[in-house]
Amino acid sequence: MISSHKERDIGGLNMYAIADIDNCYCSCEKVFRPDLEGTPIVVLSNNDGCVVARSSEAKRMGIKEGTPYFQLAQQFPNQKIAVFSSNYELYGELTGRVVSIISKEAPAYFRYSIDECFMYLDGIPLDELQAWGERLHKRVRREVGIPISIGMAPNKTLAKIASKLAKKYEAYRHCCMIDNDYKRERALQWCPVEDVWGIGRRYAARLQSMGVKTAYDFAQHHKDWVRQVFNNINIVRTWQELNGEDVVPNEQLAKKKSICTSRSFNGMITDFDTLKTQVANYAARCAEKLRMQHTVASIVGVFVNTNVFREDLAQYWNFQERRLVTPTSSSIPIIQAASDVLSDIFRPGYHYKKAGVIVMGISSDGAIQQDLFDANADQIQKMRRLDEVVDRINRMNGSETIVVGAQQYTQKDGKGKADVFANAIKHDFKSKNPTTRWSDIIKLH
C-alpha cells in the first residue's frame, strides 16, 4: 500500500538506473546528418512498409506509429519529413558505443534491449547520484552524439518510470531520481497504468475496466486483491515494486528457446521463387541469431499466409516444421531445410502477404550430438569454420557483404538486357553506415 510518510527514503544506497536512448532509431540517423536538426524524422519498418519510429518533431506533427508510408504524403501534404529505411547495422553499432561508455561508468550493468541498459549503482553515495547521471548523459552526448534519459530508483520498475519523466520534462536535465516515498507517489500518479513496465496491453485494459487508470491507483490496492484477481506472479511483483520493494530478479536476458524472423511483404507475392528468396533471408537471419547466442537448433519451421484484409482474394495459411538430423546454427542447412518446408506448403494461385521462419529445439552449441548415420556429419566442422569466416567479414565490412546465393533473386537491370542480383528486402531510403563499412566512410571536402 502507498505509504503516508512523505519524505521517507526508500531503497537506501542500493539504487538501480536505466539509460534509455531518446527516439533511438531517429537519433542514430541524426548523428551523421546534423542538417536534419529540427526536421521531423520517421524510420520505416522492413520493406519500407509503415512508420516504426518517430522523432520528437514528427510526434508533435501528429504522425502516428504504424502509419503506412504511402499515406504520409496524403496526411501531411507539403510538409518536409525525412524518411529512412530501417538500418539496424547502424543502430546496433551506435547503441553499442553507448553501452561501452556505460560499462566504464557504472559499477554493474546489463543490456536490456537495443536502446535500454540497466545499471546497479552499488557504492555510489545517494547524494552524488544525480550529478553522476547528468555527467553520464553529457559524456554519451559528447562522444556518441545520441541523447539518453536516465531514471534512478530502488528497483527496476520505478527506474523505468523515472526514465520516462526524465525524457518528458527538461527540468530533470535528462536524469530523474525517485529516492523517497513522496517522489514515488507523485511519479505513480503521473504514470498511466498501461505505461508500467510489466503490465501488458491485455492486463492494462482489464485494469482500466476496473477503474484503475494510473500506477498510483494500482498500487493502492491490497496485495491479496492483486494475487486473487490476476493469479500471476509477475503482476504481483510489479505491484510490489510500485510500492518500493525490490523483487524482480537480477538476471540478464535468458537465451531464447525459439527464434522467429518474419515480415509482411511490400505488396503480395504469387510465385514460388520470390517467396523462396524471402524465406531464405529469414532463415539466414535465424541462423545468425543462433550463432550470436552460441546455440544450435534442431527444428526449422516455416509459415505462410495470405492477406486477410483482402476478402476478394482466396485465403490460405499453413505451417510445417522439419527436424534436422544434427542440430546446427549454420546458415546453409537451415536455409535448405526452410526451403524444403516451403516446397511442401506452397500452393500456387494464392497472393501471399507474409511468411516467416521459426527455429526451435534450441540448445547450447557446446555439445552437439551427431547422428551415427548422418552422411554429412564430417561437414559440421567445415560449416562452422565457414560461418565464422563469413560472420567476421560481415562484421568488418557490413552486414550482408557475403550472403548465401538463395538470399538473392535476379531481375532485369532496367534496360531489360541483363540479369542482376537484387536484395529481397526493400529499403529504398536506407542511410549509409560510415562506422562499419569502408565504402561508406565519411569524406571531408
CSV table of N, CA, C and O in Angstrom, one decimal, residues 23-72:
chain,number,residue,atom,x,y,z
A,23,ASN,N,14.2,8.4,-28.6
A,23,ASN,CA,13.9,8.2,-30.0
A,23,ASN,C,15.0,7.5,-30.8
A,23,ASN,O,15.6,8.0,-31.7
A,24,CYS,N,15.4,6.3,-30.3
A,24,CYS,CA,16.6,5.7,-30.6
A,24,CYS,C,17.0,5.7,-32.1
A,24,CYS,O,18.0,6.2,-32.6
A,25,TYR,N,16.1,5.1,-33.0
A,25,TYR,CA,16.4,5.0,-34.4
A,25,TYR,C,16.6,6.4,-35.0
A,25,TYR,O,17.5,6.5,-35.8
A,26,CYS,N,15.7,7.3,-34.7
A,26,CYS,CA,15.8,8.6,-35.3
A,26,CYS,C,17.1,9.3,-34.8
A,26,CYS,O,17.7,10.1,-35.6
A,27,SER,N,17.4,9.2,-33.5
A,27,SER,CA,18.6,9.8,-33.0
A,27,SER,C,19.9,9.2,-33.7
A,27,SER,O,20.8,10.0,-34.0
A,28,CYS,N,19.9,7.9,-34.0
A,28,CYS,CA,21.0,7.4,-34.7
A,28,CYS,C,21.1,7.9,-36.1
A,28,CYS,O,22.2,8.2,-36.6
A,29,GLU,N,20.0,8.1,-36.8
A,29,GLU,CA,20.1,8.7,-38.1
A,29,GLU,C,20.6,10.1,-38.1
A,29,GLU,O,21.2,10.6,-39.1
A,30,LYS,N,20.3,10.9,-37.0
A,30,LYS,CA,20.7,12.3,-37.0
A,30,LYS,C,22.2,12.4,-36.7
A,30,LYS,O,22.8,13.5,-36.9
A,31,VAL,N,22.9,11.4,-36.2
A,31,VAL,CA,24.3,11.5,-35.8
A,31,VAL,C,25.2,12.0,-36.9
A,31,VAL,O,26.0,12.9,-36.8
A,32,PHE,N,24.9,11.5,-38.1
A,32,PHE,CA,25.7,11.9,-39.3
A,32,PHE,C,25.0,12.8,-40.2
A,32,PHE,O,25.4,13.0,-41.4
A,33,ARG,N,23.8,13.3,-39.8
A,33,ARG,CA,23.0,14.2,-40.6
A,33,ARG,C,22.6,15.4,-39.7
A,33,ARG,O,21.5,15.6,-39.4
A,34,PRO,N,23.6,16.3,-39.3
A,34,PRO,CA,23.3,17.4,-38.5
A,34,PRO,C,22.3,18.4,-39.2
A,34,PRO,O,21.7,19.2,-38.5
A,35,ASP,N,22.2,18.3,-40.5
A,35,ASP,CA,21.3,19.2,-41.2
A,35,ASP,C,19.9,18.9,-41.0
A,35,ASP,O,19.0,19.7,-41.3
A,36,LEU,N,19.6,17.7,-40.3
A,36,LEU,CA,18.2,17.4,-40.0
A,36,LEU,C,17.8,17.8,-38.7
A,36,LEU,O,16.7,17.5,-38.2
A,37,GLU,N,18.6,18.6,-38.0
A,37,GLU,CA,18.2,19.1,-36.6
A,37,GLU,C,16.9,20.0,-36.8
A,37,GLU,O,16.9,20.9,-37.6
A,38,GLY,N,15.9,19.6,-36.0
A,38,GLY,CA,14.6,20.3,-36.1
A,38,GLY,C,13.7,19.8,-37.1
A,38,GLY,O,12.5,20.2,-37.2
A,39,THR,N,14.1,18.8,-38.0
A,39,THR,CA,13.3,18.3,-39.1
A,39,THR,C,12.6,17.0,-38.6
A,39,THR,O,13.2,16.2,-37.9
A,40,PRO,N,11.3,16.9,-38.8
A,40,PRO,CA,10.6,15.6,-38.5
A,40,PRO,C,11.2,14.4,-39.2
A,40,PRO,O,11.5,14.5,-40.4
A,41,ILE,N,11.5,13.4,-38.4
A,41,ILE,CA,12.2,12.2,-39.0
A,41,ILE,C,11.3,11.0,-38.6
A,41,ILE,O,10.8,10.8,-37.5
A,42,VAL,N,11.2,10.1,-39.6
A,42,VAL,CA,10.5,8.8,-39.4
A,42,VAL,C,11.4,7.7,-39.9
A,42,VAL,O,12.1,7.9,-40.9
A,43,VAL,N,11.3,6.5,-39.3
A,43,VAL,CA,12.0,5.3,-39.7
A,43,VAL,C,10.9,4.3,-40.0
A,43,VAL,O,10.0,4.1,-39.3
A,44,LEU,N,11.1,3.6,-41.2
A,44,LEU,CA,10.1,2.7,-41.7
A,44,LEU,C,10.4,1.3,-41.3
A,44,LEU,O,11.6,0.9,-41.0
A,45,SER,N,9.5,0.4,-41.3
A,45,SER,CA,9.6,-1.0,-41.0
A,45,SER,C,10.4,-1.7,-42.2
A,45,SER,O,10.6,-1.0,-43.2
A,46,ASN,N,10.7,-2.9,-42.0
A,46,ASN,CA,11.3,-3.7,-43.1
A,46,ASN,C,10.4,-3.6,-44.3
A,46,ASN,O,9.2,-3.7,-44.2
A,47,ASN,N,11.0,-3.6,-45.5
A,47,ASN,CA,10.3,-3.4,-46.7
A,47,ASN,C,9.6,-2.1,-46.9
A,47,ASN,O,8.7,-1.9,-47.7
A,48,ASP,N,10.0,-1.1,-46.1
A,48,ASP,CA,9.5,0.2,-46.1
A,48,ASP,C,8.0,0.3,-46.0
A,48,ASP,O,7.3,1.0,-46.8
A,49,GLY,N,7.5,-0.5,-45.1
A,49,GLY,CA,6.0,-0.7,-45.0
A,49,GLY,C,5.3,0.5,-44.3
A,49,GLY,O,4.5,1.2,-44.8
A,50,CYS,N,5.7,0.6,-43.0
A,50,CYS,CA,5.0,1.6,-42.2
A,50,CYS,C,6.0,2.3,-41.2
A,50,CYS,O,7.1,1.8,-41.0
A,51,VAL,N,5.5,3.3,-40.5
A,51,VAL,CA,6.4,4.0,-39.6
A,51,VAL,C,6.5,3.2,-38.3
A,51,VAL,O,5.5,2.8,-37.7
A,52,VAL,N,7.8,3.0,-37.9
A,52,VAL,CA,8.0,2.3,-36.6
A,52,VAL,C,8.8,3.2,-35.6
A,52,VAL,O,8.8,2.8,-34.4
A,53,ALA,N,9.3,4.3,-36.0
A,53,ALA,CA,10.0,5.2,-35.1
A,53,ALA,C,9.8,6.6,-35.6
A,53,ALA,O,9.8,6.9,-36.8
A,54,ARG,N,9.7,7.5,-34.6
A,54,ARG,CA,9.4,8.9,-34.9
A,54,ARG,C,10.3,9.8,-34.0
A,54,ARG,O,10.5,9.5,-32.9
A,55,SER,N,10.8,10.9,-34.6
A,55,SER,CA,11.5,11.9,-33.8
A,55,SER,C,10.4,12.7,-33.0
A,55,SER,O,9.2,12.6,-33.3
A,56,SER,N,10.9,13.5,-32.1
A,56,SER,CA,10.0,14.4,-31.3
A,56,SER,C,9.2,15.3,-32.2
A,56,SER,O,8.0,15.6,-32.0
A,57,GLU,N,9.9,15.8,-33.2
A,57,GLU,CA,9.2,16.7,-34.1
A,57,GLU,C,8.1,16.0,-34.9
A,57,GLU,O,7.0,16.6,-35.1
A,58,ALA,N,8.4,14.8,-35.3
A,58,ALA,CA,7.3,14.0,-36.0
A,58,ALA,C,6.2,13.7,-35.1
A,58,ALA,O,5.0,13.7,-35.6
A,59,LYS,N,6.4,13.4,-33.8
A,59,LYS,CA,5.3,13.1,-32.9
A,59,LYS,C,4.5,14.4,-32.7
A,59,LYS,O,3.2,14.3,-32.7
A,60,ARG,N,5.1,15.6,-32.6
A,60,ARG,CA,4.4,16.8,-32.5
A,60,ARG,C,3.5,17.1,-33.7
A,60,ARG,O,2.5,17.7,-33.6
A,61,MET,N,4.0,16.7,-34.9
A,61,MET,CA,3.2,16.9,-36.1
A,61,MET,C,1.9,16.1,-36.1
A,61,MET,O,1.0,16.4,-36.8
A,62,GLY,N,1.9,15.0,-35.3
A,62,GLY,CA,0.8,14.1,-35.3
A,62,GLY,C,0.9,12.8,-36.1
A,62,GLY,O,0.0,12.1,-36.3
A,63,ILE,N,2.2,12.5,-36.5
A,63,ILE,CA,2.4,11.3,-37.2
A,63,ILE,C,2.3,10.1,-36.2
A,63,ILE,O,3.0,10.1,-35.2
A,64,LYS,N,1.5,9.2,-36.5
A,64,LYS,CA,1.2,8.0,-35.6
A,64,LYS,C,2.1,6.8,-36.0
A,64,LYS,O,2.4,6.6,-37.1
A,65,GLU,N,2.5,6.1,-35.0
A,65,GLU,CA,3.3,4.9,-35.2
A,65,GLU,C,2.4,3.9,-35.9
A,65,GLU,O,1.2,3.7,-35.6
A,66,GLY,N,2.9,3.2,-36.9
A,66,GLY,CA,2.1,2.3,-37.7
A,66,GLY,C,1.5,2.9,-39.0
A,66,GLY,O,0.9,2.2,-39.8
A,67,THR,N,1.7,4.2,-39.2
A,67,THR,CA,1.2,4.9,-40.4
A,67,THR,C,1.9,4.3,-41.6
A,67,THR,O,3.1,4.3,-41.7
A,68,PRO,N,1.1,3.8,-42.6
A,68,PRO,CA,1.7,3.3,-43.8
A,68,PRO,C,2.5,4.4,-44.5
A,68,PRO,O,2.1,5.6,-44.6
A,69,TYR,N,3.6,4.1,-45.1
A,69,TYR,CA,4.5,5.1,-45.8
A,69,TYR,C,3.7,5.8,-46.8
A,69,TYR,O,3.8,7.1,-46.9
A,70,PHE,N,2.9,5.1,-47.6
A,70,PHE,CA,2.3,5.8,-48.8
A,70,PHE,C,1.2,6.8,-48.3
A,70,PHE,O,0.8,7.7,-49.1
A,71,GLN,N,0.8,6.8,-47.0
A,71,GLN,CA,-0.2,7.7,-46.5
A,71,GLN,C,0.5,9.0,-46.0
A,71,GLN,O,-0.3,10.0,-45.7
A,72,LEU,N,1.8,9.0,-45.8
A,72,LEU,CA,2.4,10.2,-45.2
A,72,LEU,C,2.2,11.4,-46.1
A,72,LEU,O,1.8,12.5,-45.6
